[in-house]
CSV table of C-alpha atoms and ligand atoms in Angstrom, one decimal:
chain,number,residue,atom,x,y,z
A,133,MET,CA,-30.5,138.8,47.9
A,134,THR,CA,-28.0,136.4,49.5
A,135,PRO,CA,-25.6,134.3,47.3
A,136,LEU,CA,-27.8,131.3,47.9
A,137,GLY,CA,-30.9,133.4,46.9
A,138,ASP,CA,-29.3,134.3,43.6
A,139,LEU,CA,-28.4,130.6,43.0
A,140,LEU,CA,-32.0,129.6,43.7
A,141,LEU,CA,-33.4,132.3,41.4
A,142,ARG,CA,-31.2,131.0,38.6
A,143,ARG,CA,-32.2,127.4,39.2
A,144,ILE,CA,-35.9,128.4,39.2
A,145,ALA,CA,-35.5,130.4,36.0
A,146,ALA,CA,-34.0,127.4,34.3
A,147,GLY,CA,-36.1,124.5,35.8
A,148,GLY,CA,-39.3,126.0,37.2
A,149,PRO,CA,-40.5,126.3,40.8
A,150,ILE,CA,-39.1,124.0,43.5
A,151,SER,CA,-40.9,122.4,46.5
A,152,VAL,CA,-40.7,123.9,50.0
A,153,ALA,CA,-38.7,120.8,50.9
A,154,GLU,CA,-36.1,121.4,48.2
A,155,TYR,CA,-35.9,125.1,49.3
A,156,MET,CA,-35.5,124.2,53.0
A,157,ALA,CA,-32.8,121.5,52.2
A,158,ASP,CA,-30.7,124.0,50.3
A,159,CYS,CA,-31.2,126.8,52.9
A,160,LEU,CA,-30.1,124.5,55.7
A,161,LEU,CA,-27.5,122.2,54.2
A,162,HIS,CA,-26.3,123.6,50.9
A,163,PRO,CA,-22.6,122.5,50.9
A,164,GLU,CA,-21.3,126.1,50.5
A,165,HIS,CA,-24.1,128.5,51.6
A,166,GLY,CA,-26.3,126.3,53.9
A,167,TYR,CA,-27.3,127.7,57.3
A,168,TYR,CA,-25.8,124.8,59.2
A,169,THR,CA,-22.8,124.3,56.9
A,170,ALA,CA,-21.7,127.9,56.9
A,171,ARG,CA,-22.8,129.6,60.0
A,172,GLU,CA,-22.6,129.4,63.8
A,173,PRO,CA,-26.3,129.6,64.7
A,174,PHE,CA,-26.5,129.0,68.4
A,175,GLY,CA,-26.2,131.1,71.5
A,176,ALA,CA,-26.6,134.8,72.4
A,177,GLN,CA,-24.4,135.9,69.4
A,178,GLY,CA,-26.3,133.6,67.0
A,179,ASP,CA,-29.9,133.3,65.9
A,180,PHE,CA,-31.5,131.0,68.4
A,181,THR,CA,-30.9,129.1,71.6
A,182,THR,CA,-31.7,125.5,72.3
A,183,ALA,CA,-32.5,123.8,75.6
A,184,PRO,CA,-28.9,122.4,76.2
A,185,GLU,CA,-27.5,125.9,75.4
A,186,ILE,CA,-29.8,127.5,78.0
A,187,SER,CA,-28.6,125.4,81.0
A,188,GLN,CA,-26.6,122.3,81.9
A,189,LEU,CA,-29.8,121.2,83.7
A,190,PHE,CA,-31.3,119.9,80.4
A,191,GLY,CA,-28.3,117.7,79.5
A,192,GLU,CA,-28.1,116.4,83.0
A,193,MET,CA,-31.7,115.3,82.9
A,194,ALA,CA,-31.2,113.7,79.5
A,195,GLY,CA,-28.1,111.9,80.7
A,196,LEU,CA,-29.9,110.5,83.8
A,197,TRP,CA,-32.8,109.5,81.5
A,198,LEU,CA,-30.4,107.6,79.3
A,199,ALA,CA,-28.5,106.0,82.2
A,200,GLN,CA,-31.7,104.9,83.9
A,201,ALA,CA,-33.1,103.4,80.7
A,202,TRP,CA,-29.8,101.6,80.2
A,203,ILE,CA,-29.8,100.2,83.8
A,204,ASP,CA,-33.5,99.2,83.4
A,205,ARG,CA,-32.5,97.2,80.3
A,206,GLY,CA,-29.8,95.2,82.0
A,207,ARG,CA,-26.8,97.5,81.4
A,208,PRO,CA,-25.8,96.1,78.0
A,209,ALA,CA,-22.1,96.4,77.2
A,210,PRO,CA,-21.0,97.6,74.8
A,211,PHE,CA,-23.8,99.9,73.6
A,212,CYS,CA,-24.1,102.8,71.2
A,213,LEU,CA,-24.8,106.2,72.8
A,214,ALA,CA,-26.0,108.2,69.9
A,215,GLU,CA,-27.3,111.7,69.2
A,216,LEU,CA,-29.0,113.0,66.0
A,217,GLY,CA,-28.1,116.6,65.1
A,218,PRO,CA,-25.8,117.5,68.1
A,219,GLY,CA,-25.4,121.2,67.2
A,220,ARG,CA,-22.4,122.4,69.3
A,221,GLY,CA,-22.1,119.1,71.2
A,222,THR,CA,-23.2,120.7,74.4
A,223,LEU,CA,-26.0,118.2,75.1
A,224,MET,CA,-23.7,115.2,74.7
A,225,ALA,CA,-21.0,116.8,76.7
A,226,ASP,CA,-23.4,117.3,79.6
A,227,ILE,CA,-24.7,113.8,79.2
A,228,TRP,CA,-21.1,112.5,79.3
A,229,ARG,CA,-20.2,114.5,82.4
A,230,VAL,CA,-23.3,113.5,84.4
A,231,ALA,CA,-22.9,109.8,83.4
A,232,ARG,CA,-19.7,109.7,85.3
A,233,ALA,CA,-21.9,109.1,88.4
A,234,VAL,CA,-23.3,105.8,86.9
A,235,PRO,CA,-20.9,102.9,87.3
A,236,GLY,CA,-20.1,101.1,84.1
A,237,PHE,CA,-22.0,103.5,81.8
A,238,ARG,CA,-19.1,105.4,80.3
A,239,GLU,CA,-16.9,102.3,79.9
A,240,ALA,CA,-19.7,100.5,77.9
A,241,ALA,CA,-20.7,103.5,75.8
A,242,ARG,CA,-19.5,104.0,72.2
A,243,ILE,CA,-20.6,107.6,71.2
A,244,LEU,CA,-21.9,108.1,67.7
A,245,LEU,CA,-23.0,111.5,66.5
A,246,VAL,CA,-25.2,111.8,63.4
A,247,GLU,CA,-24.3,115.2,61.9
A,248,ALA,CA,-24.4,116.6,58.4
A,249,SER,CA,-22.4,119.8,58.9
A,250,PRO,CA,-18.6,119.5,58.8
A,251,LYS,CA,-18.4,122.8,60.6
A,252,LEU,CA,-20.6,121.7,63.5
A,253,ARG,CA,-18.6,118.4,63.6
A,254,ARG,CA,-15.5,120.4,64.5
A,255,LEU,CA,-17.3,122.1,67.4
A,256,GLN,CA,-18.6,118.7,68.6
A,257,ALA,CA,-15.1,117.3,68.5
A,258,ALA,CA,-13.9,120.1,70.7
A,259,ALA,CA,-16.8,119.8,73.2
A,260,LEU,CA,-16.3,116.0,73.5
A,261,ALA,CA,-12.5,115.8,73.4
A,262,ASP,CA,-12.4,113.4,76.3
A,263,ALA,CA,-15.1,111.1,75.0
A,264,ALA,CA,-13.7,109.8,71.7
A,265,PRO,CA,-16.9,110.2,69.6
A,266,ARG,CA,-17.4,109.0,66.1
A,267,TRP,CA,-19.5,110.5,63.4
A,268,ALA,CA,-22.0,109.3,60.9
A,269,ASP,CA,-23.7,111.1,58.0
A,270,ARG,CA,-27.0,109.2,58.3
A,271,ALA,CA,-29.1,107.1,60.8
A,272,GLU,CA,-28.5,104.1,58.5
A,273,ASP,CA,-24.9,104.1,59.6
A,274,LEU,CA,-25.7,103.5,63.3
A,275,PRO,CA,-23.9,100.3,64.5
A,276,ASP,CA,-25.7,97.0,65.3
A,277,LEU,CA,-25.5,97.5,69.0
A,278,PRO,CA,-28.0,98.2,71.8
A,279,LEU,CA,-28.9,101.8,71.1
A,280,PHE,CA,-29.5,104.6,73.6
A,281,LEU,CA,-30.2,107.7,71.5
A,282,VAL,CA,-31.3,111.3,72.1
A,283,ALA,CA,-32.4,113.9,69.6
A,284,ASN,CA,-33.2,117.5,70.6
A,285,GLU,CA,-34.5,119.9,67.9
A,286,PHE,CA,-33.3,117.6,65.2
A,287,PHE,CA,-36.6,116.6,63.4
A,288,ASP,CA,-37.7,120.2,63.2
A,289,ALA,CA,-34.8,121.0,61.0
A,290,LEU,CA,-35.7,118.3,58.4
A,291,PRO,CA,-37.3,119.6,55.2
A,292,ILE,CA,-41.1,119.5,54.9
A,293,ARG,CA,-43.4,119.5,51.9
A,294,GLN,CA,-46.6,121.6,52.2
A,295,PHE,CA,-49.9,120.9,50.6
A,296,VAL,CA,-53.0,123.0,50.4
A,297,ARG,CA,-56.3,121.1,50.2
A,298,ASP,CA,-58.3,121.9,47.1
A,299,PRO,CA,-61.6,120.6,45.8
A,300,GLY,CA,-59.6,118.7,43.1
A,301,GLY,CA,-57.0,117.1,45.5
A,302,TRP,CA,-53.9,118.7,47.0
A,303,ARG,CA,-51.8,121.5,45.6
A,304,GLU,CA,-48.2,121.5,46.6
A,305,ARG,CA,-46.8,124.8,47.9
A,306,GLN,CA,-43.8,125.8,45.8
A,307,VAL,CA,-41.1,128.4,45.8
A,308,GLY,CA,-40.9,130.2,42.5
A,309,ALA,CA,-39.9,133.7,41.3
A,310,GLN,CA,-41.9,136.9,40.9
A,311,ASP,CA,-40.4,140.3,39.9
A,312,GLY,CA,-36.9,139.0,40.5
A,313,ARG,CA,-37.7,137.8,44.0
A,314,LEU,CA,-38.5,134.4,45.5
A,315,ALA,CA,-42.3,134.0,46.0
A,316,PHE,CA,-44.6,131.2,47.1
A,317,GLY,CA,-47.0,129.6,44.6
A,318,LEU,CA,-49.1,126.5,44.2
A,319,GLY,CA,-48.6,123.5,41.9
A,320,PRO,CA,-51.4,121.7,40.1
A,321,ALA,CA,-54.1,119.8,42.1
A,322,ALA,CA,-53.5,116.1,42.4
A,323,PRO,CA,-54.6,113.3,44.7
A,324,ILE,CA,-51.8,112.4,47.2
A,325,ALA,CA,-52.3,108.9,48.6
A,326,ALA,CA,-50.3,109.7,51.8
A,327,LEU,CA,-52.8,112.4,52.6
A,328,ASP,CA,-56.0,110.4,52.0
A,329,ARG,CA,-56.7,110.1,55.7
A,330,ARG,CA,-56.3,113.8,56.2
A,331,LEU,CA,-59.4,114.3,54.1
A,332,ASP,CA,-61.3,113.4,57.3
A,333,ASP,CA,-60.0,116.2,59.4
A,334,THR,CA,-59.2,119.1,57.1
A,335,ALA,CA,-61.3,121.4,54.9
A,336,PRO,CA,-60.5,123.0,51.5
A,337,GLY,CA,-57.9,125.7,51.9
A,338,GLU,CA,-56.1,124.1,54.8
A,339,VAL,CA,-52.4,123.4,54.7
A,340,VAL,CA,-50.9,120.1,55.8
A,341,GLU,CA,-47.2,119.2,56.0
A,342,ILE,CA,-45.3,116.0,55.4
A,343,CYS,CA,-41.7,115.5,56.4
A,344,PRO,CA,-40.4,112.9,53.9
A,345,ALA,CA,-37.2,112.1,55.7
A,346,LEU,CA,-38.8,111.6,59.2
A,347,PRO,CA,-40.2,108.1,58.8
A,348,ALA,CA,-37.0,106.8,57.3
A,349,ILE,CA,-34.8,108.2,60.1
A,350,ALA,CA,-37.2,107.4,63.0
A,351,GLY,CA,-37.8,104.0,61.4
A,352,GLU,CA,-34.1,103.2,61.3
A,353,VAL,CA,-33.7,104.1,65.0
A,354,ALA,CA,-36.8,102.0,65.9
A,355,ARG,CA,-35.5,99.0,63.8
A,356,ARG,CA,-32.2,98.9,65.7
A,357,ILE,CA,-34.0,99.2,69.1
A,358,ARG,CA,-36.3,96.3,68.1
A,359,ALA,CA,-33.3,94.2,67.0
A,360,HIS,CA,-30.7,95.0,69.6
A,361,GLY,CA,-32.7,96.6,72.5
A,362,GLY,CA,-32.4,100.2,73.8
A,363,ALA,CA,-34.4,103.4,74.0
A,364,ALA,CA,-34.6,106.8,72.3
A,365,LEU,CA,-35.7,110.2,73.5
A,366,PHE,CA,-37.1,112.7,71.0
A,367,VAL,CA,-37.5,116.3,72.1
A,368,ASP,CA,-38.9,118.9,69.7
A,369,TYR,CA,-41.5,121.5,69.2
A,370,GLY,CA,-44.7,120.4,67.5
A,371,GLY,CA,-47.7,118.3,68.3
A,372,TRP,CA,-49.8,115.2,67.6
A,373,HIS,CA,-50.5,115.8,63.9
A,374,SER,CA,-49.5,118.3,61.3
A,375,ARG,CA,-51.9,121.2,61.1
A,376,GLY,CA,-51.5,124.4,59.2
A,377,ASP,CA,-48.4,126.2,57.8
A,378,THR,CA,-45.7,125.9,60.5
A,379,LEU,CA,-42.7,126.8,58.3
A,380,GLN,CA,-40.8,129.4,60.4
A,381,ALA,CA,-37.6,131.4,59.9
A,382,VAL,CA,-35.6,132.8,62.9
A,383,ARG,CA,-32.8,135.2,62.6
A,384,ARG,CA,-31.1,137.0,65.5
A,385,HIS,CA,-33.6,135.7,68.0
A,386,GLY,CA,-36.6,137.1,66.0
A,387,ARG,CA,-39.0,135.9,63.4
A,388,ALA,CA,-38.2,136.5,59.8
A,389,ASP,CA,-39.9,135.9,56.4
A,390,PRO,CA,-38.8,132.3,55.3
A,391,LEU,CA,-38.1,133.6,51.8
A,392,ASP,CA,-35.9,136.5,52.9
A,393,ASP,CA,-32.1,135.9,53.2
A,394,PRO,CA,-32.0,132.2,52.2
A,395,GLY,CA,-29.1,130.5,54.0
A,396,GLU,CA,-28.8,133.2,56.6
A,397,ALA,CA,-31.8,132.3,58.8
A,398,ASP,CA,-32.8,129.1,60.6
A,399,LEU,CA,-35.7,127.4,59.0
A,400,THR,CA,-37.8,124.9,61.0
A,401,ALA,CA,-41.3,123.3,61.0
A,402,HIS,CA,-43.3,121.7,63.8
A,403,VAL,CA,-42.7,118.1,64.3
A,404,ASP,CA,-45.6,115.7,63.6
A,405,PHE,CA,-45.1,113.3,66.6
A,406,GLU,CA,-47.8,111.1,65.3
A,407,ALA,CA,-45.7,110.4,62.2
A,408,LEU,CA,-42.7,109.7,64.6
A,409,ALA,CA,-44.9,107.2,66.7
A,410,ARG,CA,-46.1,105.5,63.5
A,411,ALA,CA,-42.5,105.1,62.3
A,412,ALA,CA,-41.7,103.4,65.6
A,413,GLU,CA,-44.3,100.7,65.2
A,414,GLY,CA,-43.3,97.4,66.9
A,415,CYS,CA,-41.5,99.4,69.7
A,416,ALA,CA,-43.1,100.5,72.9
A,417,VAL,CA,-44.0,104.2,72.3
A,418,SER,CA,-44.7,106.6,75.2
A,419,ALA,CA,-47.4,109.2,75.3
A,420,LEU,CA,-46.4,112.7,74.1
A,421,VAL,CA,-45.4,114.6,77.3
A,422,PRO,CA,-44.7,118.3,77.5
A,423,GLN,CA,-41.1,119.1,78.1
A,424,GLY,CA,-41.8,120.9,81.4
A,425,VAL,CA,-43.7,118.0,82.8
A,426,PHE,CA,-41.0,115.5,81.7
A,427,LEU,CA,-38.2,117.5,83.3
A,428,GLU,CA,-40.1,118.0,86.5
A,429,ARG,CA,-40.8,114.2,86.7
A,430,LEU,CA,-37.0,113.6,86.4
A,431,GLY,CA,-36.3,116.0,89.3
A,432,ILE,CA,-35.0,119.1,87.5
A,433,THR,CA,-36.2,121.3,90.3
A,434,GLU,CA,-34.3,119.4,93.0
A,435,ARG,CA,-31.2,119.6,90.8
A,436,ALA,CA,-31.7,123.3,90.2
A,437,GLN,CA,-32.1,124.0,93.9
A,438,ALA,CA,-28.9,122.0,94.6
A,439,LEU,CA,-27.0,124.0,92.0
A,440,ALA,CA,-28.5,127.3,93.3
A,441,ARG,CA,-26.9,126.8,96.7
A,442,GLY,CA,-23.5,127.6,95.2
A,443,LEU,CA,-24.6,130.7,93.3
A,444,SER,CA,-25.4,134.3,94.2
A,445,GLY,CA,-26.2,137.7,92.5
A,446,ALA,CA,-26.5,137.8,88.7
A,447,ARG,CA,-25.4,134.1,88.3
A,448,LEU,CA,-28.2,133.0,90.6
A,449,ASP,CA,-30.7,135.2,88.7
A,450,SER,CA,-29.7,133.7,85.4
A,451,HIS,CA,-29.8,130.2,86.8
A,452,VAL,CA,-33.3,130.7,88.1
A,453,ALA,CA,-34.4,132.2,84.7
A,454,ALA,CA,-32.9,129.3,82.8
A,455,HIS,CA,-34.8,126.7,85.0
A,456,ARG,CA,-38.0,128.7,84.4
A,457,ARG,CA,-37.3,128.9,80.7
A,458,LEU,CA,-36.9,125.2,80.3
A,459,THR,CA,-40.0,124.2,82.3
A,460,HIS,CA,-42.5,127.0,82.5
A,461,PRO,CA,-45.7,126.5,80.4
A,462,GLY,CA,-45.4,130.1,79.1
A,463,GLU,CA,-41.9,129.4,77.9
A,464,MET,CA,-40.5,126.1,76.5
A,465,GLY,CA,-42.4,123.9,79.0
A,466,THR,CA,-45.4,123.1,76.8
A,467,VAL,CA,-44.5,124.1,73.2
A,468,PHE,CA,-41.7,121.5,73.4
A,469,LYS,CA,-42.7,117.9,73.7
A,470,THR,CA,-41.0,114.7,74.5
A,471,LEU,CA,-41.6,111.2,73.2
A,472,GLY,CA,-39.7,108.0,74.1
A,473,ILE,CA,-39.5,104.7,72.4
A,474,ALA,CA,-38.1,101.4,73.7
A,475,SER,CA,-38.0,97.7,72.9
A,476,ALA,CA,-41.5,96.3,73.3
A,477,GLY,CA,-42.4,94.8,76.6
A,478,SER,CA,-39.6,96.5,78.5
A,479,VAL,CA,-39.8,98.6,81.7
A,480,PRO,CA,-41.5,102.0,81.2
A,481,LEU,CA,-39.2,104.8,80.4
A,482,PRO,CA,-38.3,107.4,83.1
A,483,GLY,CA,-40.6,110.4,83.1
A,484,LEU,CA,-42.8,109.1,80.3
A,485,HIS,CA,-46.0,107.2,80.7
A,486,PRO,CA,-47.0,104.7,78.1
A,487,TRP,CA,-49.1,105.7,75.1
A,488,PRO,CA,-52.7,104.8,76.1
B,17,SAH,N1,-29.5,119.3,69.1
B,17,SAH,C1,-28.8,120.6,69.1
B,17,SAH,C2,-28.9,121.3,67.7
B,17,SAH,C3,-30.2,121.4,67.0
B,17,SAH,S1,-30.0,122.2,65.4
B,17,SAH,C4,-29.2,121.4,70.2
B,17,SAH,O1,-30.2,121.1,70.8
B,17,SAH,O2,-28.6,122.5,70.5
B,17,SAH,C5,-30.1,120.9,64.3
B,17,SAH,C6,-28.9,120.0,64.2
B,17,SAH,O3,-29.2,119.0,63.3
B,17,SAH,C7,-27.6,120.7,63.7
B,17,SAH,O4,-26.5,120.1,64.3
B,17,SAH,C8,-27.7,120.3,62.2
B,17,SAH,O5,-26.4,120.5,61.5
B,17,SAH,C9,-28.2,118.9,62.2
B,17,SAH,N2,-28.8,118.5,61.0
B,17,SAH,C10,-29.8,119.1,60.3
B,17,SAH,N3,-30.2,118.3,59.3
B,17,SAH,C11,-29.5,117.2,59.4
B,17,SAH,C12,-29.5,116.0,58.6
B,17,SAH,N4,-30.3,115.8,57.5
B,17,SAH,N5,-28.6,115.0,58.9
B,17,SAH,C13,-27.8,115.1,60.0
B,17,SAH,N6,-27.8,116.3,60.7
B,17,SAH,C14,-28.6,117.2,60.4
């Protein structure tokens, strides 16, 4: 058992089982043993790779998306260029580089990174040394400025609660202890008001998930966009609705048991984009568009071909593979989805058609 596992077993022995959300929160962000606080998760040496780490193409498309959205909204200056959960800072660094091509954008931008992990903040500072970023702990600390924001694989890292439908209501899935090891169990059945409408589309025995932090964070972003103008792009894996148990652990690029090695594996859950769209009420919300379709609409293939002209041999092969990985339906192209929000009544967002 990991040091965090021992700590959790002691806490459970003293206070009883904890919710999946409490378990996930400690595994990811425990100040000493949390996965994001203590480890270097990304890249070939780490546990998983994200789109910006696969190729500069992803950040370039995101940068052009933000710049076009900014131009379409009258080039407000100054404005806040923000990212939620920037990881190693690669995405924002690519955005910053490509934005050099857009007159006035960099001069008007004030970069704000919402990041909980001090360790990752240091990596972000190094990646963005020429961009003078600032940091915030929470979305509530975003400034009162027009807001142009991106978040890639951020919401999937937020803790979720899981409920199993039961004839007598909903039973919360919990993490307890059995024979000296962490084990899943179920709490008592109770009605849950937030899940009332899920009685229509689930049957007893089915699992639904709620991400308690998501409405607050997405709502905060939407509130600023309503008040000051702007746009936000959310990219994540998930779908339109929470359905089933999607809690997943990844370690060294492979699936692991979520209760093995707490603090040493990445834990994620599918993002419920309907909950994101609901939290953005009052904004214009786009349809949910698969990542591959979105990137194609923005011209990723033309850009990939232009970059390919300067490459040969193994570098060309890996460039072609990266383009395929980001866009192909069998890879990240359909599992990952994009959703955009903007101030109501404004020009449609690049690459995203309006929500019907
Ligand atoms: N966007 C990056 C990294 C995704 S991993 C990429 O695409 O490569 C998730 C990121 O969100 C990490 O930077 C993690 O430290 C951060 N994070 C997770 N939970 C957070 C929270 N509650 N508040 C702020 N940042 C958080």
